[in-house]
Amino acid sequence: MHAYFRQTHQRLFPVLITILFIVAVMSIAVGQWQLGWLVSLQSLSPWQNDVEPHILTIVQQVRLPRTLLCLFVGALLAVSGALMQGLFRNPLADPGIIGVSGGASLGGAFGLLLLSWGSLDVGFALSVPLFAFFGALIATLFVYRIGTTSMGTSVTIMLLAGIAISALSGAALGLINYVADNQTLRDIALWSMGSLTGASWGQITLTGVAAVALTVFAYRCAPHINALLLGENEAAYLGINVHRLKRLLIIATAAGMGISVSAAGLIGFIGLVVPHIGRLLAGPDHRTLIPLSAILGALLLTFADIIARVIVAPAELPVGIITALMGAPFFLWLLIQQRQAVVH
């Protein structure tokens, strides 16, 4: 079985990277202005002198930044989901379902409100991710403390804790919406549905660095996460500092969620769906699952963004709606599988 998975992922990574490149080029070519593949590639090449100026503007200042943001945010969400499922030792753990995304969105919305009031002297690119990080960190710590005991993680308590956090976050967001001015209210409303419009190079730099750093960190922790899946006592017998590992995973997950939510708003189910697809393709070993999740997350979110742009063209849907439509049935299927496992 291990030899099968090893041979599978040796072939899998080149295929997925090729598909990811094709989808990224498609993302640049597709939109309100339909551009050909050759024109899109030429606009990014040294031979761009023959391309019309308005096409260069569309590709280089609008679609390329948006595509890069899709790739980095998708990788952040997927790797954060894989880390959270390893931390909780439960395949149903997802930042959106257990309330971590809600905490991050509340923190980010609070940062937006303070910026609109002029209470913060730091730039948007720093303040909103910082508040979103602390919101995600508090939510993650709360769910972990409530849902985890020495016997393991209780799915029921974890989901109920997520419902409570989501309800509190929703109430606090309602209060923020009530006191916000019109522009801030519009920003928060669009942001809360998940949107990749208006991608800036500051956001791309932040999410890109964060995605690479989180993936490298998670890959280095992968052997320890594999041991943690056997149980905390077993991991401790293997010489792993379990409490330190859990603290690092909590902080890393909160940082990944905080940065992704601050850049693109609430985009659900990527962190739930992608690790499951990765396990189906290459097995449960986190040394393979982590980089595979990063690639699949970038691929899935970019594909969802393409659908969001073309399904109601020339208008576009928030990408969070598309990921919810794709992920909610998958979550129901997982619940049914869990129920059947308990029954049998």
Short mmCIF file of C-alpha atoms in Angstrom, two decimals:
data_model
loop_
_atom_site.label_atom_id
_atom_site.label_comp_id
_atom_site.label_asym_id
_atom_site.label_seq_id
_atom_site.Cartn_x
_atom_site.Cartn_y
_atom_site.Cartn_z
CA MET A 1 0.00 0.00 0.00
CA HIS A 2 2.79 2.44 0.91
CA ALA A 3 4.61 1.59 -2.33
CA TYR A 4 1.40 2.25 -4.27
CA PHE A 5 0.95 5.69 -2.71
CA ARG A 6 4.63 6.53 -3.26
CA GLN A 7 4.42 5.65 -6.96
CA THR A 8 1.11 7.52 -7.24
CA HIS A 9 2.32 10.83 -5.83
CA GLN A 10 5.53 10.68 -7.88
CA ARG A 11 3.32 10.86 -10.96
CA LEU A 12 0.68 13.03 -9.33
CA PHE A 13 2.67 16.18 -8.57
CA PRO A 14 3.86 16.88 -12.15
CA VAL A 15 0.32 16.31 -13.45
CA LEU A 16 -1.26 18.64 -10.86
CA ILE A 17 1.35 21.36 -11.40
CA THR A 18 0.64 21.22 -15.14
CA ILE A 19 -3.11 21.45 -14.54
CA LEU A 20 -2.55 24.33 -12.12
CA PHE A 21 -0.57 26.25 -14.77
CA ILE A 22 -3.33 25.67 -17.35
CA VAL A 23 -6.04 26.86 -14.92
CA ALA A 24 -3.95 29.92 -13.98
CA VAL A 25 -3.59 30.91 -17.65
CA MET A 26 -7.32 30.31 -18.09
CA SER A 27 -7.98 32.63 -15.15
CA ILE A 28 -5.98 35.36 -16.87
CA ALA A 29 -7.74 34.81 -20.21
CA VAL A 30 -11.34 34.56 -18.93
CA GLY A 31 -13.46 37.50 -17.81
CA GLN A 32 -15.67 40.31 -19.04
CA TRP A 33 -13.10 40.83 -21.81
CA GLN A 34 -12.37 37.42 -23.34
CA LEU A 35 -8.69 37.14 -24.19
CA GLY A 36 -7.01 34.32 -26.05
CA TRP A 37 -4.48 32.05 -24.39
CA LEU A 38 -1.68 33.20 -26.68
CA VAL A 39 -2.45 36.87 -26.06
CA SER A 40 -2.55 36.27 -22.29
CA LEU A 41 0.83 34.53 -22.33
CA GLN A 42 2.31 37.10 -24.68
CA SER A 43 1.21 39.91 -22.34
CA LEU A 44 3.41 38.36 -19.64
CA SER A 45 6.38 37.63 -21.88
CA PRO A 46 9.28 39.76 -23.21
CA TRP A 47 7.42 39.87 -26.57
CA GLN A 48 4.59 42.02 -25.26
CA ASN A 49 5.35 45.02 -27.51
CA ASP A 50 2.89 43.76 -30.13
CA VAL A 51 0.01 43.57 -27.61
CA GLU A 52 -2.45 46.48 -27.45
CA PRO A 53 -1.96 48.76 -24.40
CA HIS A 54 -5.46 48.23 -22.96
CA ILE A 55 -4.98 44.45 -23.07
CA LEU A 56 -1.66 44.81 -21.26
CA THR A 57 -3.42 46.90 -18.60
CA ILE A 58 -6.16 44.28 -18.14
CA VAL A 59 -3.71 41.39 -17.88
CA GLN A 60 -0.94 42.95 -15.83
CA GLN A 61 -2.90 45.20 -13.48
CA VAL A 62 -6.19 43.31 -13.00
CA ARG A 63 -6.13 39.63 -13.91
CA LEU A 64 -2.57 38.65 -13.03
CA PRO A 65 -2.80 40.09 -9.48
CA ARG A 66 -6.19 38.44 -8.98
CA THR A 67 -4.92 35.07 -10.20
CA LEU A 68 -1.85 35.21 -7.95
CA LEU A 69 -4.05 36.12 -4.98
CA CYS A 70 -6.29 33.12 -5.80
CA LEU A 71 -3.29 30.80 -5.83
CA PHE A 72 -1.83 32.02 -2.55
CA VAL A 73 -5.12 32.28 -0.62
CA GLY A 74 -6.18 28.83 -1.83
CA ALA A 75 -2.88 27.35 -0.64
CA LEU A 76 -3.19 29.12 2.74
CA LEU A 77 -6.74 27.87 3.31
CA ALA A 78 -5.95 24.28 2.30
CA VAL A 79 -2.76 23.96 4.37
CA SER A 80 -4.52 25.58 7.36
CA GLY A 81 -7.30 23.02 7.01
CA ALA A 82 -4.84 20.12 6.85
CA LEU A 83 -3.04 21.39 9.96
CA MET A 84 -6.30 21.83 11.84
CA GLN A 85 -7.48 18.31 10.98
CA GLY A 86 -4.14 16.97 12.17
CA LEU A 87 -4.30 19.03 15.35
CA PHE A 88 -7.82 17.87 16.23
CA ARG A 89 -7.17 14.38 14.83
CA ASN A 90 -10.53 14.69 13.14
CA PRO A 91 -11.41 14.91 9.42
CA LEU A 92 -14.40 17.18 10.12
CA ALA A 93 -12.26 19.98 11.53
CA ASP A 94 -12.47 22.97 9.21
CA PRO A 95 -11.75 26.63 9.98
CA GLY A 96 -15.16 27.67 8.64
CA ILE A 97 -17.25 25.00 10.31
CA ILE A 98 -15.77 25.28 13.80
CA GLY A 99 -15.91 29.08 13.89
CA VAL A 100 -12.26 30.02 13.29
CA SER A 101 -13.13 31.86 10.08
CA GLY A 102 -15.87 33.68 11.97
CA GLY A 103 -13.38 34.82 14.58
CA ALA A 104 -10.96 35.97 11.88
CA SER A 105 -13.71 37.86 10.04
CA LEU A 106 -14.81 39.58 13.24
CA GLY A 107 -11.25 40.66 13.97
CA GLY A 108 -10.75 41.90 10.41
CA ALA A 109 -14.06 43.78 10.40
CA PHE A 110 -13.12 45.43 13.69
CA GLY A 111 -9.82 46.50 12.11
CA LEU A 112 -11.72 47.95 9.12
CA LEU A 113 -13.99 49.86 11.48
CA LEU A 114 -11.07 51.33 13.41
CA LEU A 115 -9.41 52.36 10.15
CA SER A 116 -12.59 54.12 9.01
CA TRP A 117 -12.67 55.99 12.30
CA GLY A 118 -9.01 56.97 11.97
CA SER A 119 -8.18 55.19 15.22
CA LEU A 120 -5.27 53.35 13.65
CA ASP A 121 -2.16 54.97 12.25
CA VAL A 122 -0.86 51.83 10.53
CA GLY A 123 -1.62 50.83 6.98
CA PHE A 124 -4.44 48.54 5.89
CA ALA A 125 -2.06 45.80 4.80
CA LEU A 126 -0.78 45.47 8.40
CA SER A 127 -3.71 46.33 10.66
CA VAL A 128 -6.50 44.19 9.20
CA PRO A 129 -4.41 40.96 9.02
CA LEU A 130 -3.23 41.59 12.58
CA PHE A 131 -6.77 41.90 13.95
CA ALA A 132 -7.91 38.92 11.85
CA PHE A 133 -5.02 36.86 13.22
CA PHE A 134 -5.95 37.56 16.83
CA GLY A 135 -9.60 36.81 16.08
CA ALA A 136 -8.67 33.46 14.53
CA LEU A 137 -6.24 32.69 17.36
CA ILE A 138 -8.83 33.30 20.08
CA ALA A 139 -11.43 31.19 18.23
CA THR A 140 -8.97 28.32 17.67
CA LEU A 141 -7.88 28.28 21.31
CA PHE A 142 -11.49 28.31 22.49
CA VAL A 143 -12.57 25.43 20.26
CA TYR A 144 -9.48 23.41 21.13
CA ARG A 145 -9.95 23.88 24.87
CA ILE A 146 -13.65 23.04 24.73
CA GLY A 147 -13.57 20.16 22.25
CA THR A 148 -10.39 18.28 23.24
CA THR A 149 -9.85 16.09 26.27
CA SER A 150 -7.30 13.44 27.19
CA MET A 151 -9.57 10.94 25.41
CA GLY A 152 -9.38 12.81 22.11
CA THR A 153 -11.60 15.26 20.24
CA SER A 154 -15.38 15.23 20.55
CA VAL A 155 -16.92 16.03 17.17
CA THR A 156 -20.22 17.03 18.75
CA ILE A 157 -18.68 19.46 21.22
CA MET A 158 -16.37 20.83 18.54
CA LEU A 159 -19.26 21.55 16.16
CA LEU A 160 -21.38 23.04 18.96
CA ALA A 161 -18.47 25.28 19.98
CA GLY A 162 -18.16 26.35 16.35
CA ILE A 163 -21.86 27.19 16.23
CA ALA A 164 -21.51 29.27 19.40
CA ILE A 165 -18.49 31.17 18.04
CA SER A 166 -20.20 31.75 14.70
CA ALA A 167 -23.30 33.08 16.47
CA LEU A 168 -21.25 35.43 18.66
CA SER A 169 -19.21 36.57 15.67
CA GLY A 170 -22.39 37.17 13.67
CA ALA A 171 -23.90 39.25 16.48
CA ALA A 172 -20.71 41.30 16.86
CA LEU A 173 -20.51 41.80 13.07
CA GLY A 174 -24.12 43.01 13.13
CA LEU A 175 -23.17 45.58 15.76
CA ILE A 176 -20.17 46.70 13.69
CA ASN A 177 -22.40 47.01 10.62
CA TYR A 178 -24.82 49.10 12.64
CA VAL A 179 -22.21 51.68 13.67
CA ALA A 180 -20.16 51.65 10.42
CA ASP A 181 -20.47 54.34 7.76
CA ASN A 182 -21.80 53.53 4.27
CA GLN A 183 -18.44 52.83 2.62
CA THR A 184 -17.18 50.67 5.48
CA LEU A 185 -20.51 48.83 5.54
CA ARG A 186 -20.20 48.06 1.83
CA ASP A 187 -16.59 46.90 2.25
CA ILE A 188 -17.50 44.58 5.12
CA ALA A 189 -20.54 43.16 3.31
CA LEU A 190 -18.56 42.30 0.16
CA TRP A 191 -15.63 41.06 2.19
CA SER A 192 -17.79 38.77 4.34
CA MET A 193 -19.03 36.93 1.22
CA GLY A 194 -15.49 36.25 0.00
CA SER A 195 -14.16 38.36 -2.82
CA LEU A 196 -10.89 38.50 -4.76
CA THR A 197 -11.60 41.74 -6.60
CA GLY A 198 -9.23 44.64 -6.23
CA ALA A 199 -6.18 42.49 -5.51
CA SER A 200 -3.17 44.66 -4.68
CA TRP A 201 0.50 43.80 -4.86
CA GLY A 202 0.73 44.41 -1.11
CA GLN A 203 -1.86 41.69 -0.50
CA ILE A 204 -0.14 39.39 -2.98
CA THR A 205 3.23 39.83 -1.27
CA LEU A 206 1.74 39.20 2.17
CA THR A 207 -0.27 36.13 1.18
CA GLY A 208 2.56 34.77 -0.99
CA VAL A 209 5.14 34.97 1.78
CA ALA A 210 2.63 33.55 4.26
CA ALA A 211 1.66 30.65 1.95
CA VAL A 212 5.28 29.64 1.36
CA ALA A 213 6.20 30.01 5.04
CA LEU A 214 3.15 28.08 6.28
CA THR A 215 3.68 25.26 3.77
CA VAL A 216 7.37 24.92 4.67
CA PHE A 217 6.56 25.01 8.40
CA ALA A 218 3.78 22.43 8.00
CA TYR A 219 6.02 20.15 5.92
CA ARG A 220 8.73 20.26 8.58
CA CYS A 221 6.12 19.41 11.23
CA ALA A 222 4.61 16.61 9.11
CA PRO A 223 6.42 13.68 10.82
CA HIS A 224 5.34 15.00 14.22
CA ILE A 225 1.74 15.41 13.02
CA ASN A 226 1.82 11.82 11.76
CA ALA A 227 2.88 10.72 15.24
CA LEU A 228 0.21 12.89 16.85
CA LEU A 229 -2.46 11.05 14.86
CA LEU A 230 -1.55 7.90 16.82
CA GLY A 231 -2.46 9.69 20.07
CA GLU A 232 -0.82 12.21 22.37
CA ASN A 233 0.66 9.58 24.68
CA GLU A 234 2.15 7.65 21.77
CA ALA A 235 3.62 10.86 20.32
CA ALA A 236 5.14 11.73 23.70
CA TYR A 237 6.70 8.26 23.92
CA LEU A 238 8.38 8.99 20.58
CA GLY A 239 10.09 12.01 22.14
CA ILE A 240 7.78 14.72 20.76
CA ASN A 241 6.95 17.72 22.92
CA VAL A 242 3.21 17.44 22.33
CA HIS A 243 2.16 20.65 24.09
CA ARG A 244 4.73 22.72 22.21
CA LEU A 245 3.67 21.12 18.92
CA LYS A 246 0.00 21.89 19.57
CA ARG A 247 0.78 25.51 20.44
CA LEU A 248 2.78 25.92 17.23
CA LEU A 249 0.00 24.36 15.14
CA ILE A 250 -2.62 26.62 16.73
CA ILE A 251 -0.55 29.77 16.08
CA ALA A 252 0.28 28.68 12.51
CA THR A 253 -3.35 27.90 11.70
CA ALA A 254 -4.55 31.18 13.16
CA ALA A 255 -1.91 33.11 11.20
CA GLY A 256 -2.85 31.38 7.94
CA MET A 257 -6.56 31.99 8.45
CA GLY A 258 -6.07 35.57 9.60
CA ILE A 259 -4.01 36.52 6.55
CA SER A 260 -6.27 34.73 4.06
CA VAL A 261 -9.46 36.21 5.55
CA SER A 262 -7.97 39.71 5.63
CA ALA A 263 -7.03 39.45 1.94
CA ALA A 264 -10.09 37.71 0.49
CA GLY A 265 -12.80 37.63 3.15
CA LEU A 266 -14.73 34.53 4.20
CA ILE A 267 -14.12 31.68 1.76
CA GLY A 268 -15.42 28.46 3.20
CA PHE A 269 -14.90 24.72 2.71
CA ILE A 270 -11.51 24.87 0.94
CA GLY A 271 -9.84 23.78 4.18
CA LEU A 272 -12.33 20.91 4.55
CA VAL A 273 -12.55 19.56 1.02
CA VAL A 274 -8.93 19.76 -0.15
CA PRO A 275 -7.24 17.63 2.56
CA HIS A 276 -9.83 14.89 1.96
CA ILE A 277 -9.13 14.93 -1.77
CA GLY A 278 -5.42 14.77 -0.97
CA ARG A 279 -5.88 11.72 1.27
CA LEU A 280 -7.91 9.99 -1.42
CA LEU A 281 -5.19 10.64 -3.99
CA ALA A 282 -2.01 10.00 -2.00
CA GLY A 283 -2.84 8.62 1.44
CA PRO A 284 -2.74 10.11 4.96
CA ASP A 285 1.01 10.79 5.25
CA HIS A 286 1.33 14.53 5.98
CA ARG A 287 4.73 14.65 4.29
CA THR A 288 2.81 14.20 1.04
CA LEU A 289 -0.51 15.67 2.13
CA ILE A 290 0.84 19.14 3.01
CA PRO A 291 2.39 20.07 -0.38
CA LEU A 292 -0.44 18.28 -2.17
CA SER A 293 -3.01 20.34 -0.23
CA ALA A 294 -1.21 23.57 -1.16
CA ILE A 295 -1.38 22.71 -4.88
CA LEU A 296 -4.97 21.45 -4.75
CA GLY A 297 -6.13 24.45 -2.70
CA ALA A 298 -4.65 26.88 -5.21
CA LEU A 299 -6.18 24.88 -8.06
CA LEU A 300 -9.66 24.63 -6.53
CA LEU A 301 -9.95 28.29 -5.52
CA THR A 302 -8.69 29.53 -8.90
CA PHE A 303 -11.20 27.28 -10.67
CA ALA A 304 -14.00 28.50 -8.37
CA ASP A 305 -13.04 32.12 -9.11
CA ILE A 306 -13.27 31.44 -12.86
CA ILE A 307 -16.79 30.08 -12.34
CA ALA A 308 -17.71 33.12 -10.23
CA ARG A 309 -16.62 35.43 -13.05
CA VAL A 310 -18.37 33.69 -15.95
CA ILE A 311 -21.58 32.22 -14.50
CA VAL A 312 -23.43 35.57 -14.42
CA ALA A 313 -21.21 37.54 -16.83
CA PRO A 314 -20.75 40.46 -17.26
CA ALA A 315 -21.41 40.64 -13.49
CA GLU A 316 -19.64 38.29 -11.09
CA LEU A 317 -20.54 36.38 -7.95
CA PRO A 318 -18.48 36.47 -4.75
CA VAL A 319 -16.22 33.43 -4.84
CA GLY A 320 -17.31 32.44 -1.33
CA ILE A 321 -20.74 31.57 -2.71
CA ILE A 322 -19.22 29.20 -5.28
CA THR A 323 -17.00 27.42 -2.73
CA ALA A 324 -19.98 27.05 -0.38
CA LEU A 325 -22.07 25.51 -3.17
CA MET A 326 -19.25 23.06 -3.87
CA GLY A 327 -18.28 22.34 -0.27
CA ALA A 328 -21.61 22.06 1.56
CA PRO A 329 -22.72 18.86 -0.24
CA PHE A 330 -19.27 17.40 0.39
CA PHE A 331 -19.60 18.16 4.12
CA LEU A 332 -23.03 16.50 4.23
CA TRP A 333 -21.52 13.44 2.55
CA LEU A 334 -18.79 13.34 5.21
CA LEU A 335 -21.39 13.52 7.98
CA ILE A 336 -23.30 10.62 6.40
CA GLN A 337 -20.07 8.61 6.19
CA GLN A 338 -19.33 9.35 9.85
CA ARG A 339 -22.84 8.31 10.83
CA GLN A 340 -22.57 5.04 8.94
CA ALA A 341 -19.20 4.35 10.57
CA VAL A 342 -20.74 4.88 14.02
CA VAL A 343 -23.74 2.66 13.21
CA HIS A 344 -21.57 -0.19 11.96
#
